[in-house]
Coordinates of C-alpha atoms in Angstrom, one line a residue:
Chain A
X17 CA 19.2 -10.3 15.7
X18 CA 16.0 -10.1 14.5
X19 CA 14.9 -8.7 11.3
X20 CA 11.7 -7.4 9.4
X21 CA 11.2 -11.0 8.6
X22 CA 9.9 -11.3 12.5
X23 CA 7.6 -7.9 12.0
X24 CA 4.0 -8.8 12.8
X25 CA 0.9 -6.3 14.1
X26 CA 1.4 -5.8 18.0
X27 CA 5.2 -6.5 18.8
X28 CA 7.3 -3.7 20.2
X29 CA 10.3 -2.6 18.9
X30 CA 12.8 -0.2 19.8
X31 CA 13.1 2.9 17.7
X32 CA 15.7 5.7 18.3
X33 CA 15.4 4.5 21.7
X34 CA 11.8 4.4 22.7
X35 CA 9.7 1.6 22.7
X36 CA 7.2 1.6 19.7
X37 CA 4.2 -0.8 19.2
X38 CA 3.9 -2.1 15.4
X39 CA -0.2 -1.0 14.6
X40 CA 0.4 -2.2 10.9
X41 CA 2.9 -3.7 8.3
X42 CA 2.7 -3.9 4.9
X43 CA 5.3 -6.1 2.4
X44 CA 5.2 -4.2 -0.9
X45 CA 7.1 -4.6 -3.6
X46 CA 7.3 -0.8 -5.0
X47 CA 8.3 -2.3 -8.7
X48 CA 12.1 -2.4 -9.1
X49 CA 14.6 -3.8 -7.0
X50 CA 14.4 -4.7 -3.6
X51 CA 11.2 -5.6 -1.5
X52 CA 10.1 -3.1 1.5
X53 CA 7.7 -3.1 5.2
X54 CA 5.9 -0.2 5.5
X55 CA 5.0 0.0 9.6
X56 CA 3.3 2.0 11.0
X57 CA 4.5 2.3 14.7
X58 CA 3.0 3.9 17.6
X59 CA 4.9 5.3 20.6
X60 CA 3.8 3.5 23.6
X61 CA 4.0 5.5 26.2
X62 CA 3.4 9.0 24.1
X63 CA 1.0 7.7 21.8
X64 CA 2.6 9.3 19.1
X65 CA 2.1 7.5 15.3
X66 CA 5.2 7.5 12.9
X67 CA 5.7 5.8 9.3
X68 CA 8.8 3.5 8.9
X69 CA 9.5 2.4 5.7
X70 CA 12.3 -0.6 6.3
X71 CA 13.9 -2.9 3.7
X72 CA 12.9 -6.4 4.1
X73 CA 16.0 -8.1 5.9
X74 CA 16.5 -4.9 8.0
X75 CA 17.8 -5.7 11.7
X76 CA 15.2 -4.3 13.8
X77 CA 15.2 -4.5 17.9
X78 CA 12.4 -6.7 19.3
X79 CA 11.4 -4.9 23.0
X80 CA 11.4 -7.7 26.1
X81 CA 8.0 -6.7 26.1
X82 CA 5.3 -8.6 28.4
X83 CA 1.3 -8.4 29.5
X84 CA -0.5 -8.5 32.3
X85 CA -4.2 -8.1 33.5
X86 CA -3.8 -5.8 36.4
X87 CA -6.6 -4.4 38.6
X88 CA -7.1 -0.5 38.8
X89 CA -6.8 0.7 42.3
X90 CA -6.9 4.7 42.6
X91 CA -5.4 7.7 41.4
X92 CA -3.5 10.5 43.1
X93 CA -2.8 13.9 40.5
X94 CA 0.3 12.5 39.2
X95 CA -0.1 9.1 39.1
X96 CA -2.5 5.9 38.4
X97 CA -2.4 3.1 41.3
X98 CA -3.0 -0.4 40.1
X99 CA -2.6 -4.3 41.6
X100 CA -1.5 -7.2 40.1
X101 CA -3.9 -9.6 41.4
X102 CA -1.2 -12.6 40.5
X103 CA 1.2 -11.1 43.3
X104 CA -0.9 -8.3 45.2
X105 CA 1.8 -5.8 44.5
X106 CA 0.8 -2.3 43.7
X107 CA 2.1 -0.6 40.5
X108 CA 1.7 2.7 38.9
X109 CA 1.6 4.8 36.1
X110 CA 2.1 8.4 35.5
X111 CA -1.0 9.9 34.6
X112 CA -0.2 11.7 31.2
X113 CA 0.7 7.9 30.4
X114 CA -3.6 7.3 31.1
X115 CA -4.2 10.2 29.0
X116 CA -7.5 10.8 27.9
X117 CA -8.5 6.8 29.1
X118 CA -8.5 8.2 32.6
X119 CA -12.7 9.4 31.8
X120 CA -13.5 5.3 32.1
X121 CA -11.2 4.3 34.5
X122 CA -13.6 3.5 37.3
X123 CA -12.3 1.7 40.6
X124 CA -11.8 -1.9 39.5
X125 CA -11.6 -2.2 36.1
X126 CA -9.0 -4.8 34.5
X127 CA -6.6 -3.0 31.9
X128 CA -4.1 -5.0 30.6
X129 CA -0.6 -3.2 31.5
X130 CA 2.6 -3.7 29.1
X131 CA 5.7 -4.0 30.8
X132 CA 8.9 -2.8 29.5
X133 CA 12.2 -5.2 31.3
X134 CA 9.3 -5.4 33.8
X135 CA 8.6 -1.9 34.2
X136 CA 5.1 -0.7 33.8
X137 CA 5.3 1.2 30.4
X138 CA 1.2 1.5 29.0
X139 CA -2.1 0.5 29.5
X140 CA -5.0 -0.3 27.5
X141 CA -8.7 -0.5 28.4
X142 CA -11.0 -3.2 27.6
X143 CA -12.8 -1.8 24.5
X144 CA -16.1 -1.8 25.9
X145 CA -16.9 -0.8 29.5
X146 CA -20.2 -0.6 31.7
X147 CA -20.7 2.8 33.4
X148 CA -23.4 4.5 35.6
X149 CA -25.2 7.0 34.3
X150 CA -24.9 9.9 36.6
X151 CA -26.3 12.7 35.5
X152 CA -28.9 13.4 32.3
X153 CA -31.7 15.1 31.2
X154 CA -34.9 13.6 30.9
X155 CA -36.1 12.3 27.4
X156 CA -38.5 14.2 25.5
X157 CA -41.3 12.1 24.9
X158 CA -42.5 11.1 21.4
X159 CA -38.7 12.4 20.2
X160 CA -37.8 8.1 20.5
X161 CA -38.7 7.6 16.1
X162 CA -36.3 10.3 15.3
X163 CA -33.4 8.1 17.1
X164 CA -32.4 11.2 19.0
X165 CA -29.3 11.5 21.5
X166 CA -28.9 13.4 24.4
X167 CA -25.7 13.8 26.6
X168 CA -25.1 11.8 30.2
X169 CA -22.6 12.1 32.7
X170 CA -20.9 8.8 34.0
X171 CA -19.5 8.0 37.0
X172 CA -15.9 8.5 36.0
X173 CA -17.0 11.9 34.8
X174 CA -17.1 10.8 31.2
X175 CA -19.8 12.4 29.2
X176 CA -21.2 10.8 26.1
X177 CA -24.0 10.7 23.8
X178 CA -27.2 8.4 24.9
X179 CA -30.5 7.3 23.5
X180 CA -33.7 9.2 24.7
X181 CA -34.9 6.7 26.6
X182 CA -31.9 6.3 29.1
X183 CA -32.7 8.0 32.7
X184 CA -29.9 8.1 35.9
X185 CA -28.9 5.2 37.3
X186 CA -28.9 3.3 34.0
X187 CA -25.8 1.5 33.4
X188 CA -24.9 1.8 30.0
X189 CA -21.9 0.1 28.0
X190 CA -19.8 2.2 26.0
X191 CA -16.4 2.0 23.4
X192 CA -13.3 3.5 25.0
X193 CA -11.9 4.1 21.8
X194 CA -14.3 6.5 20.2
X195 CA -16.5 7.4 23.1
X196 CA -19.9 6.2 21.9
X197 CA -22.5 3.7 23.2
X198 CA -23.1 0.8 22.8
X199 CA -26.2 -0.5 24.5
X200 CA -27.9 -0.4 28.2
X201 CA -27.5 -3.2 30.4
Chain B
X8 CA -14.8 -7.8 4.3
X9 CA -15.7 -8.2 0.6
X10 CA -17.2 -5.6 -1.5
X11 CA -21.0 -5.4 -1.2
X12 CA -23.5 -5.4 -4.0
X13 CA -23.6 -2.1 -5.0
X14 CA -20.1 -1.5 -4.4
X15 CA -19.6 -4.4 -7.5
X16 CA -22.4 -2.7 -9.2
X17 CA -19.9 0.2 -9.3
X18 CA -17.0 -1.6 -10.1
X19 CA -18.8 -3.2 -13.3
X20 CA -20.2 0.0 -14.1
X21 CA -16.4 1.4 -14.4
X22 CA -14.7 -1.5 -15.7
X23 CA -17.4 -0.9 -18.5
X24 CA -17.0 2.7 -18.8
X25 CA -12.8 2.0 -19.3
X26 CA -13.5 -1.0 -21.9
X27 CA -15.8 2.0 -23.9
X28 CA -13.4 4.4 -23.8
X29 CA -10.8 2.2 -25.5
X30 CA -13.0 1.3 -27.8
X31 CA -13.8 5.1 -28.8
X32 CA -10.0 5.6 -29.5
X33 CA -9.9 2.5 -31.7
X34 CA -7.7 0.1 -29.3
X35 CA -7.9 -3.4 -30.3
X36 CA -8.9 -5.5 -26.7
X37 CA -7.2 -8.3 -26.6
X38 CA -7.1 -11.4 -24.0
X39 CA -3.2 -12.7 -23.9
X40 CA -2.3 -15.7 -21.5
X41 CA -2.3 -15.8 -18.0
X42 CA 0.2 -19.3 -18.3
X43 CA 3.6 -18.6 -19.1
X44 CA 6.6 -20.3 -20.2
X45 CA 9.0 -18.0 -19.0
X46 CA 7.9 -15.1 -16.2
X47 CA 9.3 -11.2 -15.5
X48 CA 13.1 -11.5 -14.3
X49 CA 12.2 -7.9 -12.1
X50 CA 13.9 -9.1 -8.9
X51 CA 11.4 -7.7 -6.4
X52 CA 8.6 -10.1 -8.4
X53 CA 7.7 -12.9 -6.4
X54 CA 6.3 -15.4 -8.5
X55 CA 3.5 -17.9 -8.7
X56 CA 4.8 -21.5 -10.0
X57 CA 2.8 -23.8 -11.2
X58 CA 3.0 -27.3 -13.9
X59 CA 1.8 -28.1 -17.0
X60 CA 2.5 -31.3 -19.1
X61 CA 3.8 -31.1 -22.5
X62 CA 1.4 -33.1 -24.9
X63 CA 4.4 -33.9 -27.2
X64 CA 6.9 -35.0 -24.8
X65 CA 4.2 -36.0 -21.7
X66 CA 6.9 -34.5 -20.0
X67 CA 5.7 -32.2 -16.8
X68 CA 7.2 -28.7 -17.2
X69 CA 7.3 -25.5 -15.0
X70 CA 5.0 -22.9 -16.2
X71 CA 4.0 -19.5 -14.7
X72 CA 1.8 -17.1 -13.7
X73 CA 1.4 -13.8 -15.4
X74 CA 2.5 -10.8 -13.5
X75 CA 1.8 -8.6 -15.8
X76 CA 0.5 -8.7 -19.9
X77 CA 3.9 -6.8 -20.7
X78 CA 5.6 -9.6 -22.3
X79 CA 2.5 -10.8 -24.6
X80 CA 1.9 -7.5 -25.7
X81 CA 5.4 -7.1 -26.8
X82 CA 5.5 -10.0 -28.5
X83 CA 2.2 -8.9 -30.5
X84 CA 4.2 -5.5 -31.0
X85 CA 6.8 -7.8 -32.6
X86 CA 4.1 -8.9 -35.3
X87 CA 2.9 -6.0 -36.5
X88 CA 0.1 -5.5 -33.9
X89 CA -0.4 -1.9 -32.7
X90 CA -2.6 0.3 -30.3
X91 CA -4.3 -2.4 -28.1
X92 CA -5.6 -2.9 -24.9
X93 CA -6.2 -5.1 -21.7
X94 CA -8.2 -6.1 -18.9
X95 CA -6.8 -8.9 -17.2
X96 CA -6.0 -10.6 -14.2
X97 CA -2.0 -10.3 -13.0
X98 CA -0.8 -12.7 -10.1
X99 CA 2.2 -11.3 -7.1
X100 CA 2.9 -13.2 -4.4
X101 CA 4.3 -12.0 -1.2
X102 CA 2.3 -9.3 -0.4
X103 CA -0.1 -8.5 2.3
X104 CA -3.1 -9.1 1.2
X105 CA -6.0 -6.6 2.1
X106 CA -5.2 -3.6 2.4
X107 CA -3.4 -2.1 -1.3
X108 CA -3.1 -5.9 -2.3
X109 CA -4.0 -9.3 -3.4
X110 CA -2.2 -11.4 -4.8
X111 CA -4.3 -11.7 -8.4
X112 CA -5.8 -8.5 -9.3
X113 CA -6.9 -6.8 -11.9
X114 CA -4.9 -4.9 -14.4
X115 CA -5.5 -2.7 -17.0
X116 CA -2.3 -2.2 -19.8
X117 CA -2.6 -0.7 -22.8
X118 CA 0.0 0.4 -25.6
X119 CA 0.1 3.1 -27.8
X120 CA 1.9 3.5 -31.1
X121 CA 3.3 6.3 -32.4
X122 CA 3.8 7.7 -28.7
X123 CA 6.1 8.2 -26.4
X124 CA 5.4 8.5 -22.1
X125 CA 3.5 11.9 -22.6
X126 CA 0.9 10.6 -24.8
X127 CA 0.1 7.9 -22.3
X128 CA -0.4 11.1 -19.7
X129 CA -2.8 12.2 -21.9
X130 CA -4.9 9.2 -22.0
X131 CA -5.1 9.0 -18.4
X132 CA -6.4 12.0 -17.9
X133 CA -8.7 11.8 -20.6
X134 CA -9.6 7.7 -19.6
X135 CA -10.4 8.8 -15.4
X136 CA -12.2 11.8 -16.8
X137 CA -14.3 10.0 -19.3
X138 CA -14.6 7.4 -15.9
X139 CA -15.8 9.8 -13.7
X140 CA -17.9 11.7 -16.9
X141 CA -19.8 8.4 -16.9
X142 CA -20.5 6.9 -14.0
X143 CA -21.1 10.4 -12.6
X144 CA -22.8 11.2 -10.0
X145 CA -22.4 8.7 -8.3
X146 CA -18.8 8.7 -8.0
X147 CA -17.4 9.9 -4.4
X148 CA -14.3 11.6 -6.7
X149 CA -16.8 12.9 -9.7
X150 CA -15.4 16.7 -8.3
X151 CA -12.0 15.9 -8.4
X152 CA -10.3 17.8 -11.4
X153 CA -9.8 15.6 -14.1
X154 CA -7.0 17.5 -16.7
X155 CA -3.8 19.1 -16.3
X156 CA -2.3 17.0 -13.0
X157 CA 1.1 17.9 -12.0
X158 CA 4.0 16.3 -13.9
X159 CA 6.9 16.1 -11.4
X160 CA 9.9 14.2 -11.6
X161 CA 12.4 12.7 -9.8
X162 CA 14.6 15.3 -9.7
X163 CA 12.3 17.7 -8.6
X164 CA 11.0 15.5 -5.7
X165 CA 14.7 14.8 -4.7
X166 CA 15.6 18.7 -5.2
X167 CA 12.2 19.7 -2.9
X168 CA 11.8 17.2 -0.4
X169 CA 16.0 16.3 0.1
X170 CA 17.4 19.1 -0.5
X171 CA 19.8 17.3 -3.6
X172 CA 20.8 17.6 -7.2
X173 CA 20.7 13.9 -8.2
X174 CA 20.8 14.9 -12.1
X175 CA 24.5 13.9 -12.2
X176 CA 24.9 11.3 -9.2
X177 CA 26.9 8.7 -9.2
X178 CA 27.0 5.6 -6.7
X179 CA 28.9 7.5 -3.8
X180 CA 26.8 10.3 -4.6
X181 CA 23.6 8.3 -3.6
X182 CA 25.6 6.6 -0.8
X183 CA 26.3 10.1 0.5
X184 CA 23.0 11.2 0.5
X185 CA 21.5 9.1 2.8
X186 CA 23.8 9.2 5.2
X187 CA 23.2 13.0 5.4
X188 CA 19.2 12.4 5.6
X189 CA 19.8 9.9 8.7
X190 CA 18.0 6.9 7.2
X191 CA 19.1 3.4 8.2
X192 CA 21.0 1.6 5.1
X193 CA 23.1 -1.3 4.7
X194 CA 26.1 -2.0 3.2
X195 CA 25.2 -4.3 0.6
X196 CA 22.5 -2.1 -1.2
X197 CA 21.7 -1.6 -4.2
X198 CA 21.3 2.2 -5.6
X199 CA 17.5 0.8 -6.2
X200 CA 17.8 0.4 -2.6
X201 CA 18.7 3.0 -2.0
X202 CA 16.5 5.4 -3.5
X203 CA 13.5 3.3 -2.4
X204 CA 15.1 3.9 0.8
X205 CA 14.4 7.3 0.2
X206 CA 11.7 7.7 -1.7
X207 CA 9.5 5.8 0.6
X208 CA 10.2 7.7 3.6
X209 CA 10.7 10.9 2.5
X210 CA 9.3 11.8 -0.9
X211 CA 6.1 9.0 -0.8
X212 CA 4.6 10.2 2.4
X213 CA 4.3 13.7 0.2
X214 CA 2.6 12.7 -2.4
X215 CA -0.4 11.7 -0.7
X216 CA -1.0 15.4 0.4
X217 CA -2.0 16.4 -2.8
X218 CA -5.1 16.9 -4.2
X219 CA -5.2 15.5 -7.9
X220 CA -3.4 13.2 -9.6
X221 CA -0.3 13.5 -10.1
X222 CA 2.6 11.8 -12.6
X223 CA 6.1 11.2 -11.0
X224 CA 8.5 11.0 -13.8
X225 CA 12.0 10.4 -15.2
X226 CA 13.1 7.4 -13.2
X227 CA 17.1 6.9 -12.7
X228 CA 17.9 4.2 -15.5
X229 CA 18.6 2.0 -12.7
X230 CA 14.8 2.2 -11.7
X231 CA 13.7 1.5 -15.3
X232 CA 14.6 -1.7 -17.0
X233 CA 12.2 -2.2 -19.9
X234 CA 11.8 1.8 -20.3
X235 CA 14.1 4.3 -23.1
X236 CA 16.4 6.3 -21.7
X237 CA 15.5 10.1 -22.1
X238 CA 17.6 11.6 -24.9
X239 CA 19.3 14.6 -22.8
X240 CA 20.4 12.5 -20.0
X241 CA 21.2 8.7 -20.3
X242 CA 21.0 8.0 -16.4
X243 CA 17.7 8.9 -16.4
X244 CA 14.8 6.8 -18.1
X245 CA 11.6 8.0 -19.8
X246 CA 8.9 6.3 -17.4
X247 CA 6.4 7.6 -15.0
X248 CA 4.1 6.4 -12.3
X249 CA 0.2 7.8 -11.9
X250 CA -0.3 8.8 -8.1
X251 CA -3.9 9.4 -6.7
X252 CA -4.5 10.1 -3.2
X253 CA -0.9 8.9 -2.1
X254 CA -1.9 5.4 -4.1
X255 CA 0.4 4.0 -7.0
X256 CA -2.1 3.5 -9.6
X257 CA 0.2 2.8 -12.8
X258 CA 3.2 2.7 -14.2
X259 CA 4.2 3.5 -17.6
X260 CA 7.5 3.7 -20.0
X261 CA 8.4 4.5 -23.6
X262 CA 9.1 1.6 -24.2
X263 CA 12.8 -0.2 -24.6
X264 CA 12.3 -1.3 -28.1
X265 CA 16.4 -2.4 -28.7
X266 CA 16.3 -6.0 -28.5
X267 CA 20.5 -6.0 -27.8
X268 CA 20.2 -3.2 -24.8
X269 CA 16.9 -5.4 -23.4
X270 CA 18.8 -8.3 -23.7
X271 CA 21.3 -7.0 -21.4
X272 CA 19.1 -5.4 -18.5
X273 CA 17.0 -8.6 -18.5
X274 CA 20.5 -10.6 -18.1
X275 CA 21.9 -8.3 -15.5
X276 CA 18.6 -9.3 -13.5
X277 CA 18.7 -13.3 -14.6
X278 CA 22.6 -12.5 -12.5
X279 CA 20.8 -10.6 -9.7
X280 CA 18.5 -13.3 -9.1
X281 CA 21.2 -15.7 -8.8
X282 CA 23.9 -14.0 -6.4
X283 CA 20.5 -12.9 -4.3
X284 CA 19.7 -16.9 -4.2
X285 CA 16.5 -15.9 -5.4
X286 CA 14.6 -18.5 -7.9
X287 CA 16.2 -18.5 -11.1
X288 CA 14.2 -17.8 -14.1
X289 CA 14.2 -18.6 -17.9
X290 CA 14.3 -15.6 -19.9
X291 CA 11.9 -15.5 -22.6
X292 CA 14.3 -15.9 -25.6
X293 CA 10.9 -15.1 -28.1
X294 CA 10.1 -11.8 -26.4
X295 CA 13.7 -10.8 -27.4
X296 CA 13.4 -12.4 -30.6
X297 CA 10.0 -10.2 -31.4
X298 CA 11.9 -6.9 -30.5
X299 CA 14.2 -7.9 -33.3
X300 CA 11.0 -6.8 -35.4
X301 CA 11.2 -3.0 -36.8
X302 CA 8.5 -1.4 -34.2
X303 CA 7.8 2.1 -34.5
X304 CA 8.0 4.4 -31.2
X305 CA 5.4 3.2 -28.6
X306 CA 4.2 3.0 -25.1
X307 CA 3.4 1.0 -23.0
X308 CA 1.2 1.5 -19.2
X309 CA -0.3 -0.9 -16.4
X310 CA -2.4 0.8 -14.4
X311 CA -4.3 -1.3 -11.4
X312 CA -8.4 -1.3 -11.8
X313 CA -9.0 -2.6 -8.0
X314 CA -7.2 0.6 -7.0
X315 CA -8.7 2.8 -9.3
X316 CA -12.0 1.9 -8.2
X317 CA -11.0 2.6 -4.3
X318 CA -9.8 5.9 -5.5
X319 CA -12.9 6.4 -7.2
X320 CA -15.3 5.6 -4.5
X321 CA -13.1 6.9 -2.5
X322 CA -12.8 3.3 -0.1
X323 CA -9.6 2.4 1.4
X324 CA -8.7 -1.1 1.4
X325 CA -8.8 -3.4 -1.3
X326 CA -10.7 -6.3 -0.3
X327 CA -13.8 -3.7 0.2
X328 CA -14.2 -3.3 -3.8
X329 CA -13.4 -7.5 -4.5
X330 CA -16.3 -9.8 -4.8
X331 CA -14.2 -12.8 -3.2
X332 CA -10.6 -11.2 -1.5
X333 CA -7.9 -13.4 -0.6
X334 CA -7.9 -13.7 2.7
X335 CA -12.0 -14.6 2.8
X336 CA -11.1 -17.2 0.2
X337 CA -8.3 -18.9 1.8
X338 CA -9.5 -18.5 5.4
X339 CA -12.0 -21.0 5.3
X340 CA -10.2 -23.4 2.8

């Protein structure tokens, strides 16, 4: 059996039941007695973040977890369509699963997929992906010194904050995991 | 990442500001040794080893790493040498480095004679508030209160956040109690564990919603080894940790000042260490030997300066207020 010893940032472990993803361990020692792991663990497929304080030597239950690049395909209202590109088979994942990653997901993309006993469990996103500017207003001119934003549309729907100078069409690159540009390419 | 410049300006400026207000109230600073013949026994220490040679014998022979000033000032205590103060670097291994640790840091202890735990209060309150009085404005906490924090203890915490009476428990008592709070525990633990157990995921995790400082106080004995036990209630001991933001910032005891009832605790953890298989240490035969000495009532606080300073300018992680942090160091080495 594995025990807190084996903790490190990014396995999965069960917890009453569900498959959890550590985000972070800490060893302390709080003073007197024995030594603990505070984790922090993250419900893969809810997202939800709980705080685990474990004694070190604590049993814990390592998830038969693996990874895979897989290609997004589609999506239908209840689910996300992907392919494995290693096997061509199609796999899918409910769409409350996505959540709020669905604005990037444009046809194509590579996400890598976590599997659960080979089920597909989660996805992630790369953390920076390039998107067409659909729709935004044009720039005021001689507002550029002032390093003023204004909104765009993507493609996928996503809306975020852009430099002046950016016009449709642009593609710009921006971070799925707080929404803000990065830089035109 | 490291701390930048002015982020060590900062730190200078309140490491100054802490070594003037000690000096106002007349402590005496002193610089004990970091190299040790004999370390802490406190099981949950792990600590750093390392070799000297004896000049007399040119034998080599194991000496230690400080992991706190607690034994030198004691010993000082022992001759006659009252009211004095510390800055000072303390060395744990086996913790993560980063985010609330390194393994040296900086530690500020200072004891107080005639006083008991509530004079030490006192000075914190007064010390952060003559901190912040200082190096205001430009302190991110400068309008945080500074006097009267909440004094809560144990009891309290247990009684609000678990719903249980622990004034008069005994073993199954504790055993009981977190079975009925649904926390994983194991047979072979120890009541420490056990209340860690609890306190970590249920009480803890409170603390850190509140908005000032605050002293958790009145430690089961078990929790307490170089601390006096409180007068109206022998299984609890008079010692109390400073809380800021959900941070431990210090811990503090009257101190134990029976050399025959130290003695025994520091025993009873030499016999720990060995059924745990953990390295056996020497006990410091002359720290017992100075407690023999007729010491008035005093008391005795180590509060950590690296995490003052994050509470302070209000900055999270550790490393971000050292010059050179651990993992930087030994990265690249």
């Amino acid at each position: 059996m594995a025990t807190t010893a084996d903790i490190k940032k990014g396995i999965t472990i069960m917890h009453q039941g569900n498959p959890h993803v550590i985000v972070d361990a800490q060893f302390v020692n709080p003073g007197k007695g024995s030594s603990f792991v505070r984790t922090k663990l993250k419900n893969i497929t809810t997202g939800q973040a709980i705080d685990i304080t474990m004694k070190a030597g604590d049993s814990i239950d390592v998830a038969d977890t693996s990874m895979r690049n897989v290609s997004y395909l589609y999506r239908d209202d209840n689910n996300f369509y992907f392919m494995d590109p290693s096997n061509y088979e199609q796999l899918s994942l409910p769409a409350d699963i996505v959540g709020v990653d669905s604005q990037w997901m444009k046809e194509g993309v590579e996400v890598q997929m976590t599997f659960l006993d080979e089920a597909p469990l989660a996805m992630q996103l790369p953390r920076k992906v390039d998107l067409l500017i659909t729709e935004t207003p044009p720039g005021v001119k001689g507002d550029t010194a002032t390093g003023g934003m204004k909104q765009a549309t993507l493609e996928t729907g996503a809306r975020v904050q852009v430099p002046l100078f950016l016009a449709d069409g642009d593609v710009v690159r921006v971070n799925t995991e707080n929404g803000t540009y990065v830089e035109r390419v | 990442m490291a701390a930048d410049r002015i982020t060590l300006e900062r730190r200078a400026e309140i490491i100054r500001a802490i070594r003037g207000w000690f000096c106002n109230q007349g402590f005496l600073e002193l610089e004990t040794p970091l190299l040790l013949p004999a370390p802490d026994q406190e099981p949950s220490l792990n600590i750093l080893t390392s070799e000297l040679t004896d000049p007399r014998t040119n034998l080599r022979r194991e000496a230690y790493l400080a992991t706190s000033p607690e034994y030198n000032h004691k010993k000082l205590l022992g001759k006659g040498i009252y009211n004095t103060f510390e800055i000072t670097k303390s060395f744990r291994d086996g913790e993560s480095w980063g985010d609330l640790h390194n393994p040296e840091f900086t530690i500020l202890e200072w004891y107080r004679t005639p006083a008991d735990y509530t004079k030490l209060m006192h000075d914190c309150e007064a010390l952060i508030s003559y901190v912040i009085n200082v190096c205001h404005p430009e302190l991110d906490s400068g309008s945080s209160p500074t006097r009267g924090w909440p004094r809560l203890t144990i009891i309290e915490l247990f009684k609000q956040y678990c719903d249980a009476d622990i004034t008069a428990y005994n073993d199954a008592d504790w055993r009981a109690l977190i079975d009925r709070l649904g926390l994983p525990g194991a047979p072979a633990d120890s009541l420490s564990d056990i209340f860690y157990r609890i306190f970590l995921n249920r009480i803890e995790p409170e603390l850190a919603k509140m908005e000032t400082p605050i002293f958790v106080l009145d430690y089961p004995t078990f929790q307490a080894s170089l601390a006096r036990r409180k007068k109206d209630n022998p299984n609890f001991a008079e010692r109390f940790e400073l809380y800021a933001g959900g941070l431990e910032l210090g811990n503090a005891f009257s101190e134990l000042l029976d050399a025959k009832e130290q003695r025994s605790r520091l025993e009873d953890q030499h016999a720990y260490r060995e059924q745990h298989g953990l390295p056996v240490l020497p006990i410091d035969e002359s720290f017992l030997k100075a407690l023999e000495a007729d010491i008035p009532e005093t008391a005795g606080i180590a509060l950590g300066v690296d995490r003052l300073i994050m509470w302070l300018l209000n900055i999270e992680r550790i490393e971000d207020v050292l010059a050179l942090p651990a993992a930087e160091l030994f990265d690249k080495t």
